[in-house]
Short mmCIF file of C-alpha atoms in Angstrom, two decimals:
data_model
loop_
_atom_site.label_atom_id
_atom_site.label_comp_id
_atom_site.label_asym_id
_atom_site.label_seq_id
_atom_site.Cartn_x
_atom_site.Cartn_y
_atom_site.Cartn_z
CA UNK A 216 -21.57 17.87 -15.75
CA UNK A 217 -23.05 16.21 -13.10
CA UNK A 218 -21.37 13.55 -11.01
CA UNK A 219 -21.92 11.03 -8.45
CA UNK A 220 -19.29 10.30 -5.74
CA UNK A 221 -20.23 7.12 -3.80
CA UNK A 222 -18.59 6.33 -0.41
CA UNK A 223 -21.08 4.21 1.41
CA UNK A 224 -18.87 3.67 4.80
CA UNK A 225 -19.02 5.78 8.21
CA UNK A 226 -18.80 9.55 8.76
CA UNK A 227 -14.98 9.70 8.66
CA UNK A 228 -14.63 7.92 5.38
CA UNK A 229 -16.90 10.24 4.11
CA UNK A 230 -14.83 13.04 5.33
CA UNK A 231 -11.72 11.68 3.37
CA UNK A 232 -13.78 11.66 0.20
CA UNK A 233 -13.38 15.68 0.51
CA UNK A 234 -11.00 16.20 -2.06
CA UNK A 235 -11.76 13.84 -4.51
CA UNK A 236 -15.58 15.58 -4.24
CA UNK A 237 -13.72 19.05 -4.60
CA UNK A 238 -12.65 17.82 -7.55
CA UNK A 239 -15.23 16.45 -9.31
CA UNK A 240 -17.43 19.98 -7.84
CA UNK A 241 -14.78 22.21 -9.95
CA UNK A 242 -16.66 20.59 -13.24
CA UNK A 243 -20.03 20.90 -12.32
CA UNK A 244 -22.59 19.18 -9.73
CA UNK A 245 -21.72 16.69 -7.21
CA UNK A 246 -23.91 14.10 -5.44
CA UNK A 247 -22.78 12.05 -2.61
CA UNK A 248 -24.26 8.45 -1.91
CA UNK A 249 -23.53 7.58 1.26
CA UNK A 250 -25.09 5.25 4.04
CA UNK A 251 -26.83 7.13 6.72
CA UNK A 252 -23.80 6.73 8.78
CA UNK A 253 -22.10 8.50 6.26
CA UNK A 254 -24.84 11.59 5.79
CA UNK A 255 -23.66 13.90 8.57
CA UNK A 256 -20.25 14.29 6.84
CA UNK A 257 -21.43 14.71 3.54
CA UNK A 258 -23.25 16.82 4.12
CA UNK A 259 -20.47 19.11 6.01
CA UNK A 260 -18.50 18.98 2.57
CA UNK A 261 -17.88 21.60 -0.02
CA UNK A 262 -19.16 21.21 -3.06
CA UNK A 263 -22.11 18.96 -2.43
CA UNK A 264 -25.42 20.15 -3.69
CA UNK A 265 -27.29 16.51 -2.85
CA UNK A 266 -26.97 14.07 -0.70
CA UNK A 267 -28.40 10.65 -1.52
CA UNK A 268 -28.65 8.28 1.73
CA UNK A 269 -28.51 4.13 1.17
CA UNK A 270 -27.31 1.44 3.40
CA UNK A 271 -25.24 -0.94 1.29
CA UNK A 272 -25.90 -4.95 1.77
CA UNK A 273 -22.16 -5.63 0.90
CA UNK A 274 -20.56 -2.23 3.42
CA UNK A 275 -22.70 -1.65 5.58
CA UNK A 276 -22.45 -3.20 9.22
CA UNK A 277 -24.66 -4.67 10.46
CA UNK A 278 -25.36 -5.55 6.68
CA UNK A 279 -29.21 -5.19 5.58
CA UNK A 280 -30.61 -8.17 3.64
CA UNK A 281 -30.51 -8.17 0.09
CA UNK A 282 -33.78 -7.91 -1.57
CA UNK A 283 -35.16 -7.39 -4.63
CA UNK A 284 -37.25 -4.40 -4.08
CA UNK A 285 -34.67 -2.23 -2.64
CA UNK A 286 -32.09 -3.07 -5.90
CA UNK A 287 -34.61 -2.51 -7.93
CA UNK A 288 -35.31 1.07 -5.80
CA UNK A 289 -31.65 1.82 -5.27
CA UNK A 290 -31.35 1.58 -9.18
CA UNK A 291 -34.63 4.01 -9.94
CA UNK A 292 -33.03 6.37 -8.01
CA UNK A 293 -30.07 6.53 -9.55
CA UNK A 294 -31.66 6.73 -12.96
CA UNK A 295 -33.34 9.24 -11.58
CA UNK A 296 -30.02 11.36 -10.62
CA UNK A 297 -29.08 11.33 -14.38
CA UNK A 298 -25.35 11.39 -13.53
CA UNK A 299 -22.63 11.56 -16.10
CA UNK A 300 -19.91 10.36 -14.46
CA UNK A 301 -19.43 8.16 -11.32
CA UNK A 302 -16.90 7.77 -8.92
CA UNK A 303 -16.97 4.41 -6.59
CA UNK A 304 -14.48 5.35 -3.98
CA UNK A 305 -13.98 1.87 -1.59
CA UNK A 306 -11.54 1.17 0.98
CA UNK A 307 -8.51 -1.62 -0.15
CA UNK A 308 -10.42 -4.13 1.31
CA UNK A 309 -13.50 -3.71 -0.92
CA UNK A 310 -15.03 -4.06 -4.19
CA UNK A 311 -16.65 -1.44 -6.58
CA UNK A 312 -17.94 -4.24 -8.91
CA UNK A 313 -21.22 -4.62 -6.83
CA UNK A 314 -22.02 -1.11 -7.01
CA UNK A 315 -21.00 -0.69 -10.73
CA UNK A 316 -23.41 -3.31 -11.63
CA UNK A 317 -26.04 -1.00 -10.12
CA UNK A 318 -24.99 1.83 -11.97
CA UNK A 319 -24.66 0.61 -15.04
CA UNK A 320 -28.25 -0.97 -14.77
CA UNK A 321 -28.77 2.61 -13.86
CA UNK A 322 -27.95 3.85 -17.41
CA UNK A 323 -24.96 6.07 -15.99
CA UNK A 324 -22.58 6.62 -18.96
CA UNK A 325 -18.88 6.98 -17.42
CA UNK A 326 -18.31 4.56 -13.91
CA UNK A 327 -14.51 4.84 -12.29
CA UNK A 328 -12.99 3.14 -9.78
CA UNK A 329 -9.84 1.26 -8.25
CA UNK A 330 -10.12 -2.42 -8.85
CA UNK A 331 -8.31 -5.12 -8.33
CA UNK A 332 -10.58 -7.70 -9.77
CA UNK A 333 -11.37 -7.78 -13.33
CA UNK A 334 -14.54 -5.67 -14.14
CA UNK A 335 -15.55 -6.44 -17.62
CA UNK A 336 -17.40 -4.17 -18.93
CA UNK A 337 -18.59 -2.54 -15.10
CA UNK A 338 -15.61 -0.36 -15.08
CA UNK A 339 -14.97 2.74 -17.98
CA UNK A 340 -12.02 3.86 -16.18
CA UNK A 341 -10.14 1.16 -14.13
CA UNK A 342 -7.03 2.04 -11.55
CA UNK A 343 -5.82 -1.10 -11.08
CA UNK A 344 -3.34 -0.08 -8.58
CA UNK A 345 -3.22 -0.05 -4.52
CA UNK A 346 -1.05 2.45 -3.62
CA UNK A 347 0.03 2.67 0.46
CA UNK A 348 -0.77 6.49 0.76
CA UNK A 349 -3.74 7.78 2.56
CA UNK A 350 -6.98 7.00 2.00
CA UNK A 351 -7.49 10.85 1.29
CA UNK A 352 -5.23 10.96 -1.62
CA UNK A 353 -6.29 7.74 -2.96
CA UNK A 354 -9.62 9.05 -3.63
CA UNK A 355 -8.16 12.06 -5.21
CA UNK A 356 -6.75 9.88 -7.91
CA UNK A 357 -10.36 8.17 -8.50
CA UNK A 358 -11.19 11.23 -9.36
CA UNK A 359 -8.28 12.58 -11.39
CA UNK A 360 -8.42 9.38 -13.91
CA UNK A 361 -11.90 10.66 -13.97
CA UNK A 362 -10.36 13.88 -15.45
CA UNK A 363 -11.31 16.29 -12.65
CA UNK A 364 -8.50 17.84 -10.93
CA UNK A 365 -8.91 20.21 -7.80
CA UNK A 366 -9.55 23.92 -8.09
CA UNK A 367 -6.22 26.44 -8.23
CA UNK A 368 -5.12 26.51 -4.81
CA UNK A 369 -6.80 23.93 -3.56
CA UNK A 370 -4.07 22.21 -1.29
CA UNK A 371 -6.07 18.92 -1.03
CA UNK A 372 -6.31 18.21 2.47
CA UNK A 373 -9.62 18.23 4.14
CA UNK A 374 -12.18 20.52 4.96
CA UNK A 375 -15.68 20.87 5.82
CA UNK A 376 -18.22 23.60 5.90
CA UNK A 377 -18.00 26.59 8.24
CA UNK A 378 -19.00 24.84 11.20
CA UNK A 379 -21.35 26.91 14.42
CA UNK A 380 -19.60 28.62 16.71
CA UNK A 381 -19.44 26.63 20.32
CA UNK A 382 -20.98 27.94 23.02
CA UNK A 383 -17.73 26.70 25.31
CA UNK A 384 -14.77 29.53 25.44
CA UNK A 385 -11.13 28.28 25.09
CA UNK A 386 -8.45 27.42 25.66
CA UNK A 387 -9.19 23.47 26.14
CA UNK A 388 -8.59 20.22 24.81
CA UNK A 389 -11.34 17.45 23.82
CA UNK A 390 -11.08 13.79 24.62
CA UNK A 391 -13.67 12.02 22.09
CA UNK A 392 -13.25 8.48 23.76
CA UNK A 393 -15.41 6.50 21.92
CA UNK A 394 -15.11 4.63 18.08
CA UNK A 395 -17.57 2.72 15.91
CA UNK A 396 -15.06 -0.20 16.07
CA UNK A 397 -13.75 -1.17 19.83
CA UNK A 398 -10.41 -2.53 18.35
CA UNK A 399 -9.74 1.10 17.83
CA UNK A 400 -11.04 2.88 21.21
CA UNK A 401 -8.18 2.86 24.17
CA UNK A 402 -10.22 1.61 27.29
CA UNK A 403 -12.03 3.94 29.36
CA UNK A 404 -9.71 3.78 32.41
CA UNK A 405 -7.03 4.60 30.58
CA UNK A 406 -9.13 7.66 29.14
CA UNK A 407 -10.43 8.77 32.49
CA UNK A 408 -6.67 9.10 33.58
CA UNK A 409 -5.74 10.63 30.26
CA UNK A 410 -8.02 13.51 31.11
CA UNK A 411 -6.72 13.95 34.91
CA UNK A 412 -3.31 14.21 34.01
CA UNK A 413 -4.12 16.78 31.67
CA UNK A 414 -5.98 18.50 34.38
CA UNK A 415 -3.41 18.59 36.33
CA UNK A 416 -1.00 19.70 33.82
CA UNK A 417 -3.67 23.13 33.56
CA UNK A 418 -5.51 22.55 30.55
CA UNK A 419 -9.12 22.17 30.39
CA UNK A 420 -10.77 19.34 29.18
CA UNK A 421 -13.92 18.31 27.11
CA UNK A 422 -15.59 14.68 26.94
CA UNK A 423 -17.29 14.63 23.71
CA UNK A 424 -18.79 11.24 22.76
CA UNK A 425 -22.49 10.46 20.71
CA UNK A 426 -25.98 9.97 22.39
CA UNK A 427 -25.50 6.50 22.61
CA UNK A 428 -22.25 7.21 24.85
CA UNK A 429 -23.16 8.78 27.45
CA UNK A 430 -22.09 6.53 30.36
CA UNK A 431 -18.70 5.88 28.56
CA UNK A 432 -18.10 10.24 28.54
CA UNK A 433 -19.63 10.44 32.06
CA UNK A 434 -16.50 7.75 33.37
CA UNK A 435 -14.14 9.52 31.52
CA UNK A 436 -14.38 12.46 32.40
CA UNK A 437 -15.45 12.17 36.37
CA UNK A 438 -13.90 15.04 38.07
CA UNK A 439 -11.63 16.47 36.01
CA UNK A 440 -13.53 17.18 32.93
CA UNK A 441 -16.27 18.81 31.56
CA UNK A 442 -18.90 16.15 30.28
CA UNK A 443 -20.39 16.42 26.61
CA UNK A 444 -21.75 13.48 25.68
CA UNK A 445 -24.70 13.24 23.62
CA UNK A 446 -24.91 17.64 23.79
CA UNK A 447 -23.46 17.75 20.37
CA UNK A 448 -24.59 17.59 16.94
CA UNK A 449 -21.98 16.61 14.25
CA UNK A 450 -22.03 19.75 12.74
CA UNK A 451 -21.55 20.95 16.41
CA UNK A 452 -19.11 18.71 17.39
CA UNK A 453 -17.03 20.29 14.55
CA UNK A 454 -16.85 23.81 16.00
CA UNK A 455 -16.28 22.85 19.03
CA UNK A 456 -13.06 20.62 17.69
CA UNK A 457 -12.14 23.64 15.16
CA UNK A 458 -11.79 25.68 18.62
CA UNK A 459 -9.86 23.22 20.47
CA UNK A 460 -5.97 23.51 21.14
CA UNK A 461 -5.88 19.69 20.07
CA UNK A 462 -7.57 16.92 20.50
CA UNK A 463 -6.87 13.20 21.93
CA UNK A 464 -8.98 10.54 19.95
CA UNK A 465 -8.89 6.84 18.55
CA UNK A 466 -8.85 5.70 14.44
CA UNK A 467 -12.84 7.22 14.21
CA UNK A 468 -14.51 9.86 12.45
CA UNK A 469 -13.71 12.84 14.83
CA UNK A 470 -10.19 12.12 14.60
CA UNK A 471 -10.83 12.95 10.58
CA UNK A 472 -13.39 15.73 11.69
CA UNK A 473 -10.57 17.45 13.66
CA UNK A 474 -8.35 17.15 10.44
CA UNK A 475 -10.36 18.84 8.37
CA UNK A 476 -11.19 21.75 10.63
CA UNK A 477 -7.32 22.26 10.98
CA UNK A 478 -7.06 20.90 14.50
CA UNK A 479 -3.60 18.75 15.80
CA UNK A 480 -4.88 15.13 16.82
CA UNK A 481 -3.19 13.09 19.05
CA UNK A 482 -3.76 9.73 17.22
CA UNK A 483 -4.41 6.93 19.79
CA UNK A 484 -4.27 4.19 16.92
CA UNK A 485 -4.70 0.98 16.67
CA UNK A 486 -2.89 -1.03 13.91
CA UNK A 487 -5.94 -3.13 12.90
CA UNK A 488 -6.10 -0.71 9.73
CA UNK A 489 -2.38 0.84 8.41
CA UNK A 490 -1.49 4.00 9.55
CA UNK A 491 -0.28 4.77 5.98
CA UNK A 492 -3.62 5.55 5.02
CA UNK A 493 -5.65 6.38 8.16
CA UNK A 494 -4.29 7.88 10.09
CA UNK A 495 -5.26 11.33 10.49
CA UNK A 496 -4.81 13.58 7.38
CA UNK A 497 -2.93 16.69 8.66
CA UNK A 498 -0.58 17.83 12.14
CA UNK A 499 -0.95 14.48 14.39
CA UNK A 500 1.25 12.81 17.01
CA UNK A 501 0.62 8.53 16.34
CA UNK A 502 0.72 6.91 20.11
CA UNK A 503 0.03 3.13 19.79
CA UNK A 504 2.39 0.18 18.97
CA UNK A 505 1.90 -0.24 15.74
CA UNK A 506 3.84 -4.10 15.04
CA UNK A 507 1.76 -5.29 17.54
CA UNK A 508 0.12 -8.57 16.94
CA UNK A 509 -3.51 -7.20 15.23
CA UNK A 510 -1.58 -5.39 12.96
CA UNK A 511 -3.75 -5.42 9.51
CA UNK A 512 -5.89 -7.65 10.89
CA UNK A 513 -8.91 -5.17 10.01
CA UNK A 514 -10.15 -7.09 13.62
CA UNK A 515 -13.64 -5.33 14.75
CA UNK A 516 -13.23 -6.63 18.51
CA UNK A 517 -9.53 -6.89 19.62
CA UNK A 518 -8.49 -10.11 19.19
CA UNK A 519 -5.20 -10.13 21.63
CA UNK A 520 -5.99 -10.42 25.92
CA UNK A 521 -5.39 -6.69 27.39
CA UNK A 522 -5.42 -4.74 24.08
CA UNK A 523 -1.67 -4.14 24.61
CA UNK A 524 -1.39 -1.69 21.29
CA UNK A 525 -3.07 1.06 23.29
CA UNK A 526 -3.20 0.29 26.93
CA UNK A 527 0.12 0.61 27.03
CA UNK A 528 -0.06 4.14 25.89
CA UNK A 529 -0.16 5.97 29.16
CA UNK A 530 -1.45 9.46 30.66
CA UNK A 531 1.87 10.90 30.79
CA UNK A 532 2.84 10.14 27.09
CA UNK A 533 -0.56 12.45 26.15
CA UNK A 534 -0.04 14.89 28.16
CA UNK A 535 3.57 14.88 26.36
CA UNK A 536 2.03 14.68 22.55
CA UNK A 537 -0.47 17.46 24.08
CA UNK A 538 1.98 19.49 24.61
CA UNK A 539 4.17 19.04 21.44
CA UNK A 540 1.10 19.80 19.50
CA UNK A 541 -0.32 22.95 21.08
CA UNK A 542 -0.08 25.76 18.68
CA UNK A 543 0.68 23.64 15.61
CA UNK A 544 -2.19 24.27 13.21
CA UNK A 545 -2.79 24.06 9.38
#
């Protein structure tokens, strides 16, 4: 049995994909399609013997054009995976149809999904429900109307990988102030004090953040913390948050990242996306006012003056979840 799981959004999507690829890996061979800002996760995921890298016209952001060519490449290669079974996993917002077409062009026997548009004759196994639970578990089911089910003692929640050991010692808590959306990313004042009041409360504190973040890590941590951006690799970025007491971070991929390596998260989340289903899958502390005014509003750049779901989050209420979450791990 060989199967294709597609999730063809960001690293932390991929991430919640874990279980449902468990799954599917319990009956045979698993391949992930992902975009390339998906690979790093996949990659970090049990059960994955290939990973298959595309950016998608209709998910990915900033879309590529559509051309013929790349359909007509993106459809060679997966007649050349010779899958059995497909899984489409897509957020609620999202449509598997487009990618069905492809795979069914593709020759691949067996294509499942949730849809809530009719598919015709796209779909072999349809869920046709949208069920608020999160996003984790609502892969799982792709998968189980598939007919895979997870492996005995397999709890579902996620994991990666063993990731590398850090080369920073413990005890200390990381502050990952960035996200691929700014809707979701408390401001970097607020983040700089965030990481002096822990200071000053005696833990120490790591600035992780990507290449590309540098000057946003390098403000927030300023004196008080120790300054990581752009040092670590995913994979890296995963031991270092698997060694952490807990970690402080916005609706992004770390905040999944620290999930599955069994570290507490306090969730600094913005209610552009439901909590319901993203919010981080395992011991978390939500700060953020979620009925504010972009709730569901699946808004990219806030959309209300002064970003008043998370800037009114303050140091002291951190330093608080910090605490309540030190020593709580799964």
């Amino acid at each position: 049995m060989r199967t294709l799981v597609a999730r063809l959004d960001n690293d932390g999507d991929v991430l919640l994909a874990g279980p449902a690829v468990r799954a599917a890996a319990h009956a045979g061979e698993v391949v992930v399609l992902c975009g390339h800002s998906g690979a790093q996760a996949a990659e970090l995921l049990p059960g994955v013997q290939r990973v298959v890298r595309w950016d998608c016209p209709w998910i990915a952001n900033p879309a590529p054009e559509v051309r013929t060519p790349d359909i007509e490449g993106i459809v060679a290669l997966l007649k050349g995976i010779r899958a059995d079974v497909a899984l489409v996993l897509t957020s609620f917002h999202q449509s598997p149809l487009p990618l069905a077409l492809l795979l069914k062009l593709a020759g691949v026997p067996k294509v499942v999904a949730r849809s809530t548009d009719y598919p015709g004759s796209l779909l072999d196994v349809r869920l046709r429900d949208d069920p608020d639970v999160p996003e984790a578990e609502r892969a799982l089911q792709v998968a189980r109307a598939a007919g895979f089910e997870l492996p005995p003692g397999d709890d579902g929640r996620l994991r990666i990988v063993e990731p590398p050991q850090p080369a920073e010692v413990g005890p200390y808590v990381v502050v990952h102030p960035g996200a691929s959306v700014p809707a979701r990313a408390w401001s970097p004042d607020r983040c700089a004090e965030a990481v002096a009041a822990l200071a000053q409360a005696g833990h120490r504190v790591l600035v992780t953040g990507g290449p590309k973040e540098t000057a946003l890590t390098g403000h927030v941590a300023g004196a008080h913390g120790v300054d990581l951006g752009g040092r670590t690799t995913f994979a890296e970025l995963a031991g270092l948050l698997a060694r952490a007491d807990a970690v402080v971070v916005g609706n992004t991929g770390p905040a999944h990242l620290a999930a599955a390596v069994g570290t507490p998260v306090v969730s600094l989340f913005s209610p552009v996306v439901p909590a319901t289903r993203w919010a981080p899958h395992g011991p978390h502390v939500l700060l953020g006012d979620q009925a504010a005014p972009c709730r569901d509003s699946r808004a990219r750049e806030c959309p209300v003056p002064g970003h008043p779901c998370l800037d009114r989050v303050t140091a002291d209420q951190v330093v608080t979840a910090v605490a309540d979450l030190v020593g709580v791990r799964t």
